[in-house]
Amino acid sequence: MVIVHRVFRRCFAEMPALVRGVHPGDTARAGVVVEYLRGVTDALHHHHTDEDTLLWPPLLQRVDVERPLVLKM
């Protein structure tokens, strides 16, 4: 869990520099950057959807004292 979230944070932190690094008129590079950004954002969406459906409900059934923390996550 820690590694996946670390990777997403790093990818999103790098995005502004990737976008700024595309030279005006370089549509080929812009296309590559767009596909990368789309891939990362799609992966994040699927990751959070999977957490919401596969992780949090079963975890909430197993915790008691930690319930507020799980709900916050």
CSV table of C-alpha atoms in Angstrom, one decimal:
chain,number,residue,atom,x,y,z
A,1,MET,CA,0.0,0.0,0.0
A,2,VAL,CA,2.8,2.4,0.9
A,3,ILE,CA,4.7,1.8,-2.3
A,4,VAL,CA,1.7,2.3,-4.6
A,5,HIS,CA,0.8,5.6,-3.0
A,6,ARG,CA,4.4,6.7,-3.1
A,7,VAL,CA,4.5,6.0,-6.8
A,8,PHE,CA,1.3,8.0,-7.4
A,9,ARG,CA,2.6,10.9,-5.4
A,10,ARG,CA,5.9,10.9,-7.3
A,11,CYS,CA,4.1,10.7,-10.7
A,12,PHE,CA,1.8,13.6,-9.9
A,13,ALA,CA,4.7,15.7,-8.5
A,14,GLU,CA,6.5,15.2,-11.8
A,15,MET,CA,3.5,16.2,-14.0
A,16,PRO,CA,4.0,19.9,-14.1
A,17,ALA,CA,7.6,19.6,-15.2
A,18,LEU,CA,6.6,17.1,-17.9
A,19,VAL,CA,3.9,19.5,-19.3
A,20,ARG,CA,6.2,22.5,-19.1
A,21,GLY,CA,8.9,20.5,-20.9
A,22,VAL,CA,6.9,20.2,-24.1
A,23,HIS,CA,8.2,22.8,-26.5
A,24,PRO,CA,5.5,24.9,-28.4
A,25,GLY,CA,4.5,23.1,-31.5
A,26,ASP,CA,5.9,19.7,-30.5
A,27,THR,CA,2.7,17.8,-31.0
A,28,ALA,CA,4.5,14.4,-31.0
A,29,ARG,CA,5.9,15.0,-27.6
A,30,ALA,CA,2.7,16.5,-26.3
A,31,GLY,CA,0.9,13.3,-27.4
A,32,VAL,CA,3.3,11.2,-25.5
A,33,VAL,CA,2.9,13.3,-22.3
A,34,VAL,CA,-0.9,13.2,-22.7
A,35,GLU,CA,-0.9,9.4,-22.9
A,36,TYR,CA,1.3,9.2,-19.9
A,37,LEU,CA,-0.8,11.6,-17.9
A,38,ARG,CA,-4.0,9.7,-19.0
A,39,GLY,CA,-2.4,6.4,-17.9
A,40,VAL,CA,-1.5,7.7,-14.5
A,41,THR,CA,-4.9,9.3,-13.8
A,42,ASP,CA,-6.7,6.2,-15.1
A,43,ALA,CA,-4.6,4.0,-12.8
A,44,LEU,CA,-5.3,6.3,-9.8
A,45,HIS,CA,-9.0,6.2,-10.5
A,46,HIS,CA,-9.0,2.4,-10.8
A,47,HIS,CA,-6.8,2.1,-7.7
A,48,HIS,CA,-9.2,4.2,-5.6
A,49,THR,CA,-12.3,2.4,-7.0
A,50,ASP,CA,-10.8,-0.9,-6.1
A,51,GLU,CA,-9.9,0.3,-2.6
A,52,ASP,CA,-13.5,1.6,-2.2
A,53,THR,CA,-15.0,-1.7,-3.3
A,54,LEU,CA,-12.5,-4.4,-2.2
A,55,LEU,CA,-10.5,-3.0,0.7
A,56,TRP,CA,-12.5,-0.6,2.9
A,57,PRO,CA,-15.8,-2.5,3.3
A,58,PRO,CA,-14.1,-5.8,4.5
A,59,LEU,CA,-11.7,-3.8,6.7
A,60,LEU,CA,-14.5,-1.9,8.3
A,61,GLN,CA,-16.1,-5.2,9.2
A,62,ARG,CA,-13.0,-6.3,11.0
A,63,VAL,CA,-12.1,-3.2,13.1
A,64,ASP,CA,-13.6,-1.6,16.1
A,65,VAL,CA,-11.4,0.9,17.8
A,66,GLU,CA,-9.8,1.9,14.5
A,67,ARG,CA,-13.1,2.4,12.7
A,68,PRO,CA,-12.8,6.3,12.6
A,69,LEU,CA,-9.3,6.0,11.1
A,70,VAL,CA,-10.5,3.6,8.4
A,71,LEU,CA,-13.4,5.9,7.6
A,72,LYS,CA,-11.0,8.9,7.4
A,73,MET,CA,-8.9,6.9,4.9
